[in-house]
Each structure stands twice: as structure tokens, then as C-alpha cells.
PDB file of C-alpha atoms in Angstrom:
ATOM      1  CA  UNK A1002     -63.249   1.843   9.368  1.00  0.00           C
ATOM      2  CA  UNK A1003     -64.171   0.701  12.638  1.00  0.00           C
ATOM      3  CA  UNK A1004     -63.670  -3.046  13.326  1.00  0.00           C
ATOM      4  CA  UNK A1005     -65.671  -4.923  16.019  1.00  0.00           C
ATOM      5  CA  UNK A1006     -63.956  -7.657  17.510  1.00  0.00           C
ATOM      6  CA  UNK A1007     -64.814 -10.379  20.299  1.00  0.00           C
ATOM      7  CA  UNK A1008     -62.376 -10.820  23.234  1.00  0.00           C
ATOM      8  CA  UNK A1009     -60.714 -14.197  23.455  1.00  0.00           C
ATOM      9  CA  UNK A1010     -61.734 -16.557  26.425  1.00  0.00           C
ATOM     10  CA  UNK A1011     -58.057 -17.255  26.809  1.00  0.00           C
ATOM     11  CA  UNK A1012     -55.771 -14.373  27.662  1.00  0.00           C
ATOM     12  CA  UNK A1013     -52.040 -13.703  28.163  1.00  0.00           C
ATOM     13  CA  UNK A1014     -50.683 -13.111  31.802  1.00  0.00           C
ATOM     14  CA  UNK A1015     -50.689  -9.543  32.916  1.00  0.00           C
ATOM     15  CA  UNK A1016     -46.872  -8.940  32.460  1.00  0.00           C
ATOM     16  CA  UNK A1017     -44.952  -6.589  34.629  1.00  0.00           C
ATOM     17  CA  UNK A1018     -46.299  -3.165  33.327  1.00  0.00           C
ATOM     18  CA  UNK A1019     -47.789  -0.475  35.706  1.00  0.00           C
ATOM     19  CA  UNK A1020     -51.116  -1.328  37.273  1.00  0.00           C
ATOM     20  CA  UNK A1021     -54.186  -0.186  35.801  1.00  0.00           C
ATOM     21  CA  UNK A1022     -55.239   3.586  35.162  1.00  0.00           C
ATOM     22  CA  UNK A1023     -58.822   3.445  34.334  1.00  0.00           C
ATOM     23  CA  UNK A1024     -58.794   7.120  33.270  1.00  0.00           C
ATOM     24  CA  UNK A1025     -56.149   6.328  30.505  1.00  0.00           C
ATOM     25  CA  UNK A1026     -58.164   3.953  28.579  1.00  0.00           C
ATOM     26  CA  UNK A1027     -60.036   4.867  25.391  1.00  0.00           C
ATOM     27  CA  UNK A1028     -63.745   5.919  25.261  1.00  0.00           C
ATOM     28  CA  UNK A1029     -64.026   7.721  28.364  1.00  0.00           C
ATOM     29  CA  UNK A1030     -67.938   7.752  28.096  1.00  0.00           C
ATOM     30  CA  UNK A1031     -67.642   4.153  29.219  1.00  0.00           C
ATOM     31  CA  UNK A1032     -65.846   4.994  32.351  1.00  0.00           C
ATOM     32  CA  UNK A1033     -68.446   4.866  35.023  1.00  0.00           C
ATOM     33  CA  UNK A1034     -69.963   1.600  33.388  1.00  0.00           C
ATOM     34  CA  UNK A1035     -66.469   0.041  33.636  1.00  0.00           C
ATOM     35  CA  UNK A1036     -65.856   1.365  37.072  1.00  0.00           C
ATOM     36  CA  UNK A1037     -69.180  -0.347  38.365  1.00  0.00           C
ATOM     37  CA  UNK A1038     -68.176  -3.803  36.739  1.00  0.00           C
ATOM     38  CA  UNK A1039     -64.832  -3.643  37.858  1.00  0.00           C
ATOM     39  CA  UNK A1040     -65.543  -2.791  41.501  1.00  0.00           C
ATOM     40  CA  UNK A1041     -68.279  -5.588  42.021  1.00  0.00           C
ATOM     41  CA  UNK A1042     -65.959  -8.082  39.996  1.00  0.00           C
ATOM     42  CA  UNK A1043     -62.799  -7.623  42.325  1.00  0.00           C
ATOM     43  CA  UNK A1044     -65.316  -7.534  45.304  1.00  0.00           C
ATOM     44  CA  UNK A1045     -67.163 -10.875  44.222  1.00  0.00           C
ATOM     45  CA  UNK A1046     -63.491 -12.566  43.315  1.00  0.00           C
ATOM     46  CA  UNK A1047     -61.860 -11.314  46.827  1.00  0.00           C
ATOM     47  CA  UNK A1048     -64.580 -13.130  48.800  1.00  0.00           C
ATOM     48  CA  UNK A1049     -66.228 -16.768  48.551  1.00  0.00           C
ATOM     49  CA  UNK A1050     -64.327 -18.487  45.951  1.00  0.00           C
ATOM     50  CA  UNK A1051     -66.777 -21.076  45.142  1.00  0.00           C
ATOM     51  CA  UNK A1052     -69.513 -18.406  44.636  1.00  0.00           C
ATOM     52  CA  UNK A1053     -67.244 -16.468  42.373  1.00  0.00           C
ATOM     53  CA  UNK A1054     -66.722 -19.526  40.091  1.00  0.00           C
ATOM     54  CA  UNK A1055     -70.266 -20.296  39.879  1.00  0.00           C
ATOM     55  CA  UNK A1056     -71.202 -16.851  38.937  1.00  0.00           C
ATOM     56  CA  UNK A1057     -68.181 -16.336  36.280  1.00  0.00           C
ATOM     57  CA  UNK A1058     -69.054 -19.920  35.051  1.00  0.00           C
ATOM     58  CA  UNK A1059     -65.546 -21.399  35.800  1.00  0.00           C
ATOM     59  CA  UNK A1060     -64.560 -25.061  36.233  1.00  0.00           C
ATOM     60  CA  UNK A1061     -62.466 -26.443  39.257  1.00  0.00           C
ATOM     61  CA  UNK A1062     -59.468 -26.209  36.816  1.00  0.00           C
ATOM     62  CA  UNK A1063     -59.931 -22.473  36.174  1.00  0.00           C
ATOM     63  CA  UNK A1064     -59.823 -21.750  40.009  1.00  0.00           C
ATOM     64  CA  UNK A1065     -56.772 -19.556  39.370  1.00  0.00           C
ATOM     65  CA  UNK A1066     -58.802 -16.996  37.302  1.00  0.00           C
ATOM     66  CA  UNK A1067     -60.884 -16.077  40.607  1.00  0.00           C
ATOM     67  CA  UNK A1068     -57.618 -14.957  41.991  1.00  0.00           C
ATOM     68  CA  UNK A1069     -56.659 -13.046  38.968  1.00  0.00           C
ATOM     69  CA  UNK A1070     -59.709 -11.142  39.028  1.00  0.00           C
ATOM     70  CA  UNK A1071     -59.084 -10.297  42.780  1.00  0.00           C
ATOM     71  CA  UNK A1072     -56.039  -8.493  42.047  1.00  0.00           C
ATOM     72  CA  UNK A1073     -57.028  -6.633  39.021  1.00  0.00           C
ATOM     73  CA  UNK A1074     -56.269  -3.105  40.607  1.00  0.00           C
ATOM     74  CA  UNK A1075     -52.706  -3.928  41.622  1.00  0.00           C
ATOM     75  CA  UNK A1076     -51.831  -6.417  38.650  1.00  0.00           C
ATOM     76  CA  UNK A1077     -49.461  -5.132  35.900  1.00  0.00           C
ATOM     77  CA  UNK A1078     -50.875  -4.390  32.444  1.00  0.00           C
ATOM     78  CA  UNK A1079     -50.225  -4.907  28.708  1.00  0.00           C
ATOM     79  CA  UNK A1080     -51.733  -3.469  25.594  1.00  0.00           C
ATOM     80  CA  UNK A1081     -54.851  -5.098  25.111  1.00  0.00           C
ATOM     81  CA  UNK A1082     -53.419  -6.609  21.672  1.00  0.00           C
ATOM     82  CA  UNK A1083     -51.156  -8.752  23.536  1.00  0.00           C
ATOM     83  CA  UNK A1084     -53.442  -9.437  26.395  1.00  0.00           C
ATOM     84  CA  UNK A1085     -55.940 -11.182  23.823  1.00  0.00           C
ATOM     85  CA  UNK A1086     -54.867 -14.413  22.376  1.00  0.00           C
ATOM     86  CA  UNK A1087     -56.714 -17.240  20.633  1.00  0.00           C
ATOM     87  CA  UNK A1088     -57.454 -18.586  17.363  1.00  0.00           C
ATOM     88  CA  UNK A1089     -58.706 -14.990  15.718  1.00  0.00           C
ATOM     89  CA  UNK A1090     -55.951 -13.090  17.248  1.00  0.00           C
ATOM     90  CA  UNK A1091     -53.159 -15.480  16.472  1.00  0.00           C
ATOM     91  CA  UNK A1092     -54.547 -15.223  12.739  1.00  0.00           C
ATOM     92  CA  UNK A1093     -54.317 -11.529  12.979  1.00  0.00           C
ATOM     93  CA  UNK A1094     -50.912 -11.413  14.326  1.00  0.00           C
ATOM     94  CA  UNK A1095     -50.785  -7.946  15.619  1.00  0.00           C
ATOM     95  CA  UNK A1096     -47.065  -8.098  16.714  1.00  0.00           C
ATOM     96  CA  UNK A1097     -45.901  -9.105  13.026  1.00  0.00           C
ATOM     97  CA  UNK A1098     -47.908  -6.279  11.187  1.00  0.00           C
ATOM     98  CA  UNK A1099     -45.581  -3.569   9.606  1.00  0.00           C
ATOM     99  CA  UNK A1100     -45.557  -0.196  11.110  1.00  0.00           C
ATOM    100  CA  UNK A1101     -48.116   1.420   8.825  1.00  0.00           C
ATOM    101  CA  UNK A1102     -50.633  -1.661   9.561  1.00  0.00           C
ATOM    102  CA  UNK A1103     -50.117  -1.319  13.074  1.00  0.00           C
ATOM    103  CA  UNK A1104     -51.010   2.348  13.013  1.00  0.00           C
ATOM    104  CA  UNK A1105     -54.084   1.247  11.190  1.00  0.00           C
ATOM    105  CA  UNK A1106     -54.983  -1.448  13.781  1.00  0.00           C
ATOM    106  CA  UNK A1107     -54.655   1.079  16.501  1.00  0.00           C
ATOM    107  CA  UNK A1108     -57.048   3.506  14.795  1.00  0.00           C
ATOM    108  CA  UNK A1109     -59.689   0.913  13.557  1.00  0.00           C
ATOM    109  CA  UNK A1110     -59.700  -2.021  16.103  1.00  0.00           C
ATOM    110  CA  UNK A1111     -62.145  -1.939  18.858  1.00  0.00           C
ATOM    111  CA  UNK A1112     -62.545  -5.278  21.206  1.00  0.00           C
ATOM    112  CA  UNK A1113     -65.726  -5.740  22.861  1.00  0.00           C
ATOM    113  CA  UNK A1114     -65.257  -6.936  26.579  1.00  0.00           C
ATOM    114  CA  UNK A1115     -67.528  -7.957  29.473  1.00  0.00           C
ATOM    115  CA  UNK A1116     -65.383  -5.942  31.962  1.00  0.00           C
ATOM    116  CA  UNK A1117     -64.212  -3.056  30.078  1.00  0.00           C
ATOM    117  CA  UNK A1118     -67.080  -2.364  27.517  1.00  0.00           C
ATOM    118  CA  UNK A1119     -64.935  -1.701  24.693  1.00  0.00           C
ATOM    119  CA  UNK A1120     -61.163  -1.065  24.259  1.00  0.00           C
ATOM    120  CA  UNK A1121     -58.686  -0.138  21.605  1.00  0.00           C
ATOM    121  CA  UNK A1122     -55.829  -2.710  21.194  1.00  0.00           C
ATOM    122  CA  UNK A1123     -53.171  -0.106  22.348  1.00  0.00           C
ATOM    123  CA  UNK A1124     -55.221   0.288  25.721  1.00  0.00           C
ATOM    124  CA  UNK A1125     -53.043  -1.064  28.882  1.00  0.00           C
ATOM    125  CA  UNK A1126     -55.142  -3.653  30.881  1.00  0.00           C
ATOM    126  CA  UNK A1127     -54.393  -6.358  33.160  1.00  0.00           C
ATOM    127  CA  UNK A1128     -55.531 -10.102  32.285  1.00  0.00           C
ATOM    128  CA  UNK A1129     -58.799 -11.147  33.565  1.00  0.00           C
ATOM    129  CA  UNK A1130     -61.932 -13.332  33.134  1.00  0.00           C
ATOM    130  CA  UNK A1131     -65.328 -12.031  32.646  1.00  0.00           C
ATOM    131  CA  UNK A1132     -67.473 -12.805  29.739  1.00  0.00           C
ATOM    132  CA  UNK A1133     -70.077 -10.608  28.380  1.00  0.00           C
ATOM    133  CA  UNK A1134     -72.652 -13.707  29.246  1.00  0.00           C
ATOM    134  CA  UNK A1135     -72.054 -13.281  33.287  1.00  0.00           C
ATOM    135  CA  UNK A1136     -74.610 -11.948  35.612  1.00  0.00           C
ATOM    136  CA  UNK A1137     -73.116 -10.265  38.341  1.00  0.00           C
ATOM    137  CA  UNK A1138     -75.096 -10.346  41.559  1.00  0.00           C
ATOM    138  CA  UNK A1139     -75.446  -6.499  41.894  1.00  0.00           C
ATOM    139  CA  UNK A1140     -75.399  -5.525  38.195  1.00  0.00           C
ATOM    140  CA  UNK A1141     -77.176  -8.237  36.650  1.00  0.00           C
ATOM    141  CA  UNK A1142     -76.540  -9.266  33.008  1.00  0.00           C
ATOM    142  CA  UNK A1143     -73.562  -7.645  31.744  1.00  0.00           C
ATOM    143  CA  UNK A1144     -75.091  -7.452  28.036  1.00  0.00           C
ATOM    144  CA  UNK A1145     -77.877  -5.333  29.554  1.00  0.00           C
ATOM    145  CA  UNK A1146     -75.535  -3.306  31.529  1.00  0.00           C
ATOM    146  CA  UNK A1147     -73.317  -2.263  28.459  1.00  0.00           C
ATOM    147  CA  UNK A1148     -76.306  -1.637  26.481  1.00  0.00           C
ATOM    148  CA  UNK A1149     -77.193   2.295  27.348  1.00  0.00           C
ATOM    149  CA  UNK A1150     -73.513   3.386  27.639  1.00  0.00           C
ATOM    150  CA  UNK A1151     -72.577   1.827  24.357  1.00  0.00           C
ATOM    151  CA  UNK A1152     -75.642   3.184  22.576  1.00  0.00           C
ATOM    152  CA  UNK A1153     -74.391   6.784  23.490  1.00  0.00           C
ATOM    153  CA  UNK A1154     -70.513   5.996  22.855  1.00  0.00           C
ATOM    154  CA  UNK A1155     -70.045   3.881  19.788  1.00  0.00           C
ATOM    155  CA  UNK A1156     -72.083   5.754  17.193  1.00  0.00           C
ATOM    156  CA  UNK A1157     -69.644   8.478  18.054  1.00  0.00           C
ATOM    157  CA  UNK A1158     -66.722   6.302  17.697  1.00  0.00           C
ATOM    158  CA  UNK A1159     -68.021   4.763  14.502  1.00  0.00           C
ATOM    159  CA  UNK A1160     -68.122   8.327  13.034  1.00  0.00           C
ATOM    160  CA  UNK A1161     -69.299   8.356   9.425  1.00  0.00           C
ATOM    161  CA  UNK A1162     -67.452   5.544   8.011  1.00  0.00           C
ATOM    162  CA  UNK A1163     -67.996   1.690   7.810  1.00  0.00           C
ATOM    163  CA  UNK A1164     -68.544  -0.529  10.782  1.00  0.00           C
ATOM    164  CA  UNK A1165     -67.028  -4.116   9.984  1.00  0.00           C
ATOM    165  CA  UNK A1166     -68.862  -6.257  12.797  1.00  0.00           C
ATOM    166  CA  UNK A1167     -67.031  -9.515  13.630  1.00  0.00           C
ATOM    167  CA  UNK A1168     -68.403  -9.942  16.997  1.00  0.00           C
ATOM    168  CA  UNK A1169     -69.923 -13.349  18.311  1.00  0.00           C
ATOM    169  CA  UNK A1170     -73.685 -13.113  19.389  1.00  0.00           C
ATOM    170  CA  UNK A1171     -72.979 -12.272  23.029  1.00  0.00           C
ATOM    171  CA  UNK A1172     -70.911  -9.230  22.417  1.00  0.00           C
ATOM    172  CA  UNK A1173     -73.231  -8.136  19.239  1.00  0.00           C
ATOM    173  CA  UNK A1174     -75.990  -8.131  22.059  1.00  0.00           C
ATOM    174  CA  UNK A1175     -74.344  -5.228  23.899  1.00  0.00           C
ATOM    175  CA  UNK A1176     -74.673  -2.847  21.072  1.00  0.00           C
ATOM    176  CA  UNK A1177     -76.907  -2.886  17.868  1.00  0.00           C
ATOM    177  CA  UNK A1178     -76.329  -0.398  15.517  1.00  0.00           C
ATOM    178  CA  UNK A1179     -79.114   1.673  14.443  1.00  0.00           C
ATOM    179  CA  UNK A1180     -80.453   4.017  12.164  1.00  0.00           C
ATOM    180  CA  UNK A1181     -77.946   5.597   9.670  1.00  0.00           C
ATOM    181  CA  UNK A1182     -74.642   3.573  11.467  1.00  0.00           C
ATOM    182  CA  UNK A1183     -76.783   0.341  10.811  1.00  0.00           C
ATOM    183  CA  UNK A1184     -76.591   0.966   7.009  1.00  0.00           C
ATOM    184  CA  UNK A1185     -72.675   1.684   7.157  1.00  0.00           C
ATOM    185  CA  UNK A1186     -72.487  -1.539   9.014  1.00  0.00           C
ATOM    186  CA  UNK A1187     -71.431  -5.015   7.722  1.00  0.00           C
ATOM    187  CA  UNK A1188     -71.807  -8.197   9.743  1.00  0.00           C
ATOM    188  CA  UNK A1189     -69.961 -10.998   8.740  1.00  0.00           C
ATOM    189  CA  UNK A1190     -70.308 -14.746   9.083  1.00  0.00           C
ATOM    190  CA  UNK A1191     -67.599 -17.416   7.933  1.00  0.00           C
ATOM    191  CA  UNK A1192     -69.128 -20.505   6.391  1.00  0.00           C
ATOM    192  CA  UNK A1193     -67.757 -23.612   5.274  1.00  0.00           C
ATOM    193  CA  UNK A1194     -68.766 -23.707   1.738  1.00  0.00           C
ATOM    194  CA  UNK A1195     -69.667 -27.307   0.978  1.00  0.00           C
ATOM    195  CA  UNK A1196     -72.017 -27.380   4.106  1.00  0.00           C
ATOM    196  CA  UNK A1197     -72.832 -23.925   4.677  1.00  0.00           C
ATOM    197  CA  UNK A1198     -72.347 -23.985   8.231  1.00  0.00           C
ATOM    198  CA  UNK A1199     -70.147 -21.905  10.769  1.00  0.00           C
ATOM    199  CA  UNK A1200     -67.355 -23.850  12.281  1.00  0.00           C
ATOM    200  CA  UNK A1201     -66.024 -22.421  15.063  1.00  0.00           C
ATOM    201  CA  UNK A1202     -62.168 -22.641  14.527  1.00  0.00           C
ATOM    202  CA  UNK A1203     -61.742 -21.567  11.184  1.00  0.00           C
ATOM    203  CA  UNK A1204     -64.729 -19.046  11.563  1.00  0.00           C
ATOM    204  CA  UNK A1205     -62.546 -17.093  14.009  1.00  0.00           C
ATOM    205  CA  UNK A1206     -59.052 -17.945  12.105  1.00  0.00           C
ATOM    206  CA  UNK A1207     -60.775 -16.731   8.783  1.00  0.00           C
ATOM    207  CA  UNK A1208     -62.197 -13.320  10.482  1.00  0.00           C
ATOM    208  CA  UNK A1209     -58.357 -12.923  11.900  1.00  0.00           C
ATOM    209  CA  UNK A1210     -57.029 -13.367   8.505  1.00  0.00           C
ATOM    210  CA  UNK A1211     -59.618 -11.104   6.831  1.00  0.00           C
ATOM    211  CA  UNK A1212     -58.762  -7.928   9.299  1.00  0.00           C
ATOM    212  CA  UNK A1213     -54.939  -8.720   8.888  1.00  0.00           C
ATOM    213  CA  UNK A1214     -55.601  -8.662   4.869  1.00  0.00           C
ATOM    214  CA  UNK A1215     -57.671  -5.329   5.266  1.00  0.00           C
ATOM    215  CA  UNK A1216     -54.797  -3.981   7.423  1.00  0.00           C
ATOM    216  CA  UNK A1217     -51.806  -4.990   5.509  1.00  0.00           C
ATOM    217  CA  UNK A1218     -53.341  -3.696   2.017  1.00  0.00           C
ATOM    218  CA  UNK A1219     -54.312  -0.385   3.545  1.00  0.00           C
ATOM    219  CA  UNK A1220     -57.771  -0.863   2.416  1.00  0.00           C
ATOM    220  CA  UNK A1221     -60.288   1.951   3.247  1.00  0.00           C
ATOM    221  CA  UNK A1222     -63.654   0.891   2.136  1.00  0.00           C
ATOM    222  CA  UNK A1223     -66.322   3.599   2.872  1.00  0.00           C
ATOM    223  CA  UNK A1224     -69.239   1.435   3.003  1.00  0.00           C
ATOM    224  CA  UNK A1225     -70.202  -2.208   3.097  1.00  0.00           C
ATOM    225  CA  UNK A1226     -70.529  -2.241  -0.812  1.00  0.00           C
ATOM    226  CA  UNK A1227     -67.044  -1.013  -1.098  1.00  0.00           C
ATOM    227  CA  UNK A1228     -65.780  -3.892   1.564  1.00  0.00           C
ATOM    228  CA  UNK A1229     -67.347  -6.490  -0.512  1.00  0.00           C
ATOM    229  CA  UNK A1230     -65.250  -5.405  -3.608  1.00  0.00           C
ATOM    230  CA  UNK A1231     -62.074  -4.939  -1.376  1.00  0.00           C
ATOM    231  CA  UNK A1232     -62.537  -8.589   0.079  1.00  0.00           C
ATOM    232  CA  UNK A1233     -63.007 -10.039  -3.284  1.00  0.00           C
ATOM    233  CA  UNK A1234     -59.947  -8.270  -4.624  1.00  0.00           C
ATOM    234  CA  UNK A1235     -57.916  -9.813  -1.712  1.00  0.00           C
ATOM    235  CA  UNK A1236     -58.956 -13.135  -2.828  1.00  0.00           C
ATOM    236  CA  UNK A1237     -61.925 -13.996  -0.455  1.00  0.00           C
ATOM    237  CA  UNK A1238     -65.299 -15.362  -1.655  1.00  0.00           C
ATOM    238  CA  UNK A1239     -68.067 -13.116  -0.608  1.00  0.00           C
ATOM    239  CA  UNK A1240     -71.890 -13.375  -0.839  1.00  0.00           C
ATOM    240  CA  UNK A1241     -73.648  -9.903   0.466  1.00  0.00           C
ATOM    241  CA  UNK A1242     -77.160  -9.287   1.375  1.00  0.00           C
ATOM    242  CA  UNK A1243     -78.101  -5.473   1.564  1.00  0.00           C
ATOM    243  CA  UNK A1244     -80.641  -4.517   4.297  1.00  0.00           C
ATOM    244  CA  UNK A1245     -84.295  -4.884   3.335  1.00  0.00           C
ATOM    245  CA  UNK A1246     -85.117  -1.655   4.639  1.00  0.00           C
ATOM    246  CA  UNK A1247     -83.501   1.371   6.491  1.00  0.00           C
ATOM    247  CA  UNK A1248     -81.962   1.011   9.988  1.00  0.00           C
ATOM    248  CA  UNK A1249     -80.622  -2.386   9.269  1.00  0.00           C
ATOM    249  CA  UNK A1250     -77.131  -3.803   8.628  1.00  0.00           C
ATOM    250  CA  UNK A1251     -75.604  -5.790   5.706  1.00  0.00           C
ATOM    251  CA  UNK A1252     -75.004  -9.299   5.911  1.00  0.00           C
ATOM    252  CA  UNK A1253     -71.840 -10.576   4.562  1.00  0.00           C
ATOM    253  CA  UNK A1254     -70.906 -14.284   4.085  1.00  0.00           C
ATOM    254  CA  UNK A1255     -67.333 -15.256   3.394  1.00  0.00           C
ATOM    255  CA  UNK A1256     -67.367 -18.723   1.967  1.00  0.00           C
ATOM    256  CA  UNK A1257     -64.264 -20.945   2.689  1.00  0.00           C
ATOM    257  CA  UNK A1258     -63.665 -24.473   1.307  1.00  0.00           C
ATOM    258  CA  UNK A1259     -60.960 -25.921   3.630  1.00  0.00           C
ATOM    259  CA  UNK A1260     -61.082 -26.044   7.247  1.00  0.00           C
ATOM    260  CA  UNK A1261     -57.690 -24.950   8.760  1.00  0.00           C
TER     261      UNK A1261
END
């Protein structure tokens, strides 16, 4: 099972680990695309601060994020699973998983990123600020920048197993599963059952809980239909829609009655 997660907007500090070693990151097929983004981002944030804030969409109160990006090549690093914080990652609680569940997380979780493309939770990265919606002056829209390398690398990472897609729209745009891989992909929404609407906070929290439940239970669904059964066994209310034709992903709605 491959689980695709969005990153968090807020991130922990870089910590005191060794500086970034790009060659040590997983998915080496993304290395050239990573280097291009990293180089331009550092250059942008080492120059005119106001221009950098405008490009990155940062308010005056987030001015410090520009300096953080300027120091990416020398800043300390931590595992990506510690860098990413926020509602989804709080609910997922990687640090509190048992040993077996942590091993499953290391194998199956992939975090999509405007800067790195995609990283495993064990990859050591510095704290940064660069969403997938950013348009860098030289590279253009990052979603488009990542599309070609992702299309080459992610199907191989997915192998022949289930792809559980929990990404937000901006990150889903960077890679759309196609062909046979799409048929093994389940894109999940979390809906407030009484209103049938997505509510951001509990959408993220429930997605974190879903991943934690699957990791803790040691569930290993081989495809979307088996995933629906596994989630129902774990107590979730799930509505599933199989693809209307080949080359499309399954759609799964997880219904939640309480907003928390």
C-alpha cells in the first residue's frame, strides 16, 4: 500500500541535525527536478525579501520564512515525519506508533511537496516554506514542473499495490494516476454526514486517524474494494464509487457525524 499525503503548511524547526544531503533522499528519479526548485528558491529568498514574500504568498508576519528558505543548504535537518506538523499529522501521531506500525509508515507513506516533489517520512529535510501553488520566476508553476518527473517515478513507487490518495487538490494536480495504476487508486474525501460538506479541520484530522488506524491494525488491502472492507472493519462509515471506466480512480467518501 502506498499512501499519498499532503504536506503541512506549518512546519517544525529544522533542528540540529546535519545539513541537507540531496543525494540521500528517496526517489532519486526526482533529484534533477528537486535541485532546480531548491536552487531557485534559495536564490529568490537570498535576494529581495519583498519579492520573495510576494512570490511565496507570505504575509508580513511570515517574513521569517524567507530567511529560512535562504538558509536551506546549511540548515539542520530532521526526518520529514517530524518536520510536518498540523492537524493531519497530529492525528496521525507518527512518534507514538508502535515499532511495527512505524516500519509500515516508513514503507508506505509518501508526502507530496512543492520543494521536494515527494519524500518518505524518514527522509531528512530542513524546515521550509514553498507550497505546490507557488509560481517561481524561472520555473513557473510548481504543479506543472513536477508533473513529468512524477509521472515517471510514482507509478514505479506504487508497484502493483493499492494507492490511497489523501492529497489536497493542489498536490493532486502534480500527479494523476493513469491506466492500470488508476484502477488501484482510491481517492478519499471526508464529509460531515449531516451536511455532506467537507470541513477543512476535521477532514484533515480524520484522514490522519484513518492512516493511523490502518498502520496500527497492520491492514494490507490489495485494492480499493479491500480498503473499503478494512475501513468498515475499523469502524468507519464509507461510501464507495467504483470507476465508471478503465483508467479512473475509485472515489471513497468517509462520513463523520461529529466535527472534532
